[in-house]
Coordinates of C-alpha atoms in Angstrom, one line a residue:
A1 CA 91.3 -135.6 -63.7
G2 CA 88.6 -137.8 -65.3
G3 CA 86.6 -137.8 -62.0
V4 CA 86.5 -134.1 -61.9
D5 CA 85.0 -133.9 -65.3
V6 CA 82.2 -136.3 -64.3
C7 CA 81.4 -134.2 -61.2
N8 CA 81.3 -131.0 -63.3
M9 CA 79.0 -132.8 -65.8
A10 CA 76.7 -133.9 -62.9
Q11 CA 76.5 -130.3 -61.6
T12 CA 75.8 -129.0 -65.0
D13 CA 72.9 -131.5 -65.5
S14 CA 71.4 -130.7 -62.1
R15 CA 71.4 -127.0 -62.9
L16 CA 69.6 -127.6 -66.1
N17 CA 67.0 -129.8 -64.3
S18 CA 66.4 -127.2 -61.6
W19 CA 64.5 -125.0 -63.9
V20 CA 60.7 -125.3 -63.4
D21 CA 58.3 -124.7 -66.3
Y22 CA 55.4 -122.8 -64.7
G23 CA 53.5 -122.9 -68.0
Q24 CA 52.7 -126.6 -67.9
P25 CA 49.4 -127.7 -66.4
L26 CA 49.2 -128.7 -62.8
T27 CA 49.5 -132.3 -61.7
V28 CA 46.8 -134.2 -60.1
A29 CA 48.4 -133.9 -56.6
E30 CA 48.8 -130.1 -57.0
E31 CA 45.2 -129.8 -58.0
A32 CA 44.1 -131.9 -55.0
A33 CA 46.2 -129.8 -52.6
G34 CA 44.8 -126.5 -54.1
S35 CA 41.3 -127.8 -53.7
A36 CA 41.9 -128.9 -50.1
I37 CA 43.4 -125.5 -49.2
D38 CA 40.5 -123.7 -50.9
S39 CA 38.0 -125.8 -49.0
I40 CA 39.8 -125.2 -45.7
L41 CA 39.9 -121.4 -46.2
T42 CA 36.3 -121.2 -47.3
D43 CA 35.0 -123.2 -44.3
G44 CA 37.2 -121.3 -41.9
G45 CA 35.9 -118.0 -43.3
T46 CA 32.3 -119.2 -43.0
Q47 CA 32.9 -120.2 -39.3
L48 CA 34.6 -116.8 -38.5
W49 CA 31.7 -114.9 -40.1
Q50 CA 29.1 -117.0 -38.2
H51 CA 31.0 -116.4 -34.9
Y52 CA 31.1 -112.6 -35.7
L53 CA 27.3 -112.6 -36.4
E54 CA 26.5 -114.5 -33.3
K55 CA 28.6 -112.1 -31.2
K56 CA 26.9 -109.0 -32.7
A57 CA 23.3 -110.5 -32.6
F58 CA 23.0 -110.2 -28.9
T59 CA 24.2 -106.6 -28.6
F60 CA 22.0 -105.6 -31.6
A61 CA 18.9 -107.3 -30.0
A62 CA 19.6 -105.7 -26.6
D63 CA 20.0 -102.2 -28.1
T64 CA 16.9 -102.6 -30.2
V65 CA 14.8 -103.7 -27.2
L66 CA 16.2 -100.8 -25.1
N67 CA 15.3 -98.3 -27.8
V68 CA 11.7 -99.6 -28.2
V69 CA 11.1 -99.7 -24.4
G70 CA 12.5 -96.2 -24.0
S71 CA 10.3 -94.9 -26.8
Q72 CA 7.2 -96.5 -25.2
L73 CA 8.0 -94.9 -21.8
K74 CA 8.5 -91.5 -23.4
M75 CA 5.1 -91.8 -25.1
C76 CA 3.4 -92.8 -21.8
F77 CA 5.1 -90.2 -19.7
V78 CA 5.1 -87.0 -21.8
S79 CA 6.8 -84.1 -20.0
F80 CA 4.5 -81.2 -19.0
D81 CA 5.5 -77.6 -18.3
P82 CA 2.9 -76.0 -16.0
G83 CA 4.1 -72.5 -17.0
E84 CA 4.8 -69.5 -14.7
G85 CA 1.4 -69.5 -13.0
D86 CA -0.1 -66.2 -11.9
M87 CA 2.4 -63.4 -12.6
G88 CA 0.3 -60.7 -11.0
D89 CA -1.5 -57.6 -12.4
G90 CA 1.6 -56.1 -14.0
W91 CA 1.8 -58.7 -16.7
T92 CA -0.7 -58.3 -19.6
L93 CA -0.6 -59.0 -23.3
E94 CA 1.0 -56.3 -25.4
D95 CA -0.7 -54.5 -28.3
E96 CA 0.0 -56.0 -31.7
P97 CA 2.8 -54.1 -33.4
E98 CA 2.0 -52.1 -36.5
P99 CA 3.6 -53.4 -39.7
G100 CA 6.3 -51.3 -41.2
E101 CA 6.0 -49.6 -44.5
I102 CA 7.3 -51.7 -47.4
D103 CA 10.6 -50.4 -48.7
S104 CA 10.4 -49.2 -52.3
W105 CA 13.7 -51.1 -53.0
A106 CA 12.2 -54.4 -51.8
R107 CA 12.2 -57.2 -54.4
M108 CA 9.0 -57.9 -56.2
H109 CA 7.3 -54.8 -54.7
L110 CA 5.1 -53.0 -57.2
P111 CA 2.4 -50.5 -56.4
V112 CA -1.1 -51.7 -57.2
R113 CA -3.1 -49.5 -59.6
R114 CA -6.8 -49.4 -58.8
P115 CA -9.3 -48.8 -61.6
A116 CA -10.4 -45.2 -61.7
T117 CA -14.1 -44.5 -61.2
S118 CA -16.1 -41.4 -62.1
E119 CA -16.3 -40.5 -58.5
D120 CA -12.5 -40.5 -58.2
L121 CA -12.2 -38.2 -61.2
G122 CA -15.0 -35.9 -60.1
G123 CA -17.5 -37.1 -62.7
T124 CA -15.3 -36.1 -65.7
M125 CA -15.3 -39.6 -67.3
Q126 CA -17.2 -39.9 -70.5
P127 CA -20.1 -42.2 -70.6
G128 CA -19.3 -45.5 -72.3
R129 CA -15.6 -45.3 -71.6
Q130 CA -14.2 -47.8 -69.1
A131 CA -11.6 -47.2 -66.5
R132 CA -8.1 -48.7 -67.0
P133 CA -7.9 -52.3 -65.7
V134 CA -5.9 -53.3 -62.6
L135 CA -2.5 -54.8 -63.3
G136 CA -2.8 -58.5 -64.2
E137 CA -6.3 -58.2 -65.6
S138 CA -7.0 -58.7 -69.3
R139 CA -9.6 -57.2 -71.6
R140 CA -10.0 -60.5 -73.4
P141 CA -13.1 -62.6 -72.7
P142 CA -12.4 -65.8 -70.7
M143 CA -11.7 -68.9 -72.7
S144 CA -14.5 -71.4 -73.0
S145 CA -13.8 -75.0 -72.1

């Protein structure tokens, strides 16, 4: 019975020691391992990125050269349409169409008032009186600079 108690005590001690305190600082070996893993991952990522760029560089250069050469050829050989040629006597230019009357409901459409002259009124204007100004004109003298 005494041996059983010793085994139970050993198991109890091993359970207590199995707890890991993650709050304590890393040991030198753990720091070295972390640094080695970080270095391996950084160098591996750099090599993968370099390989990716080398693979893309050729296709990019080829596409760019094709676009430049194609553009140069298009500028040298501009397409030309000779038209229909002689269409006969039945084909002539049409008369220019007459513009339609402006709709009175059209936006920003205002009739323009012209100044009345003595001839328009049959000479009934009094001497010294001026006709009414056109819309947008002012009776004020122009401002001097």
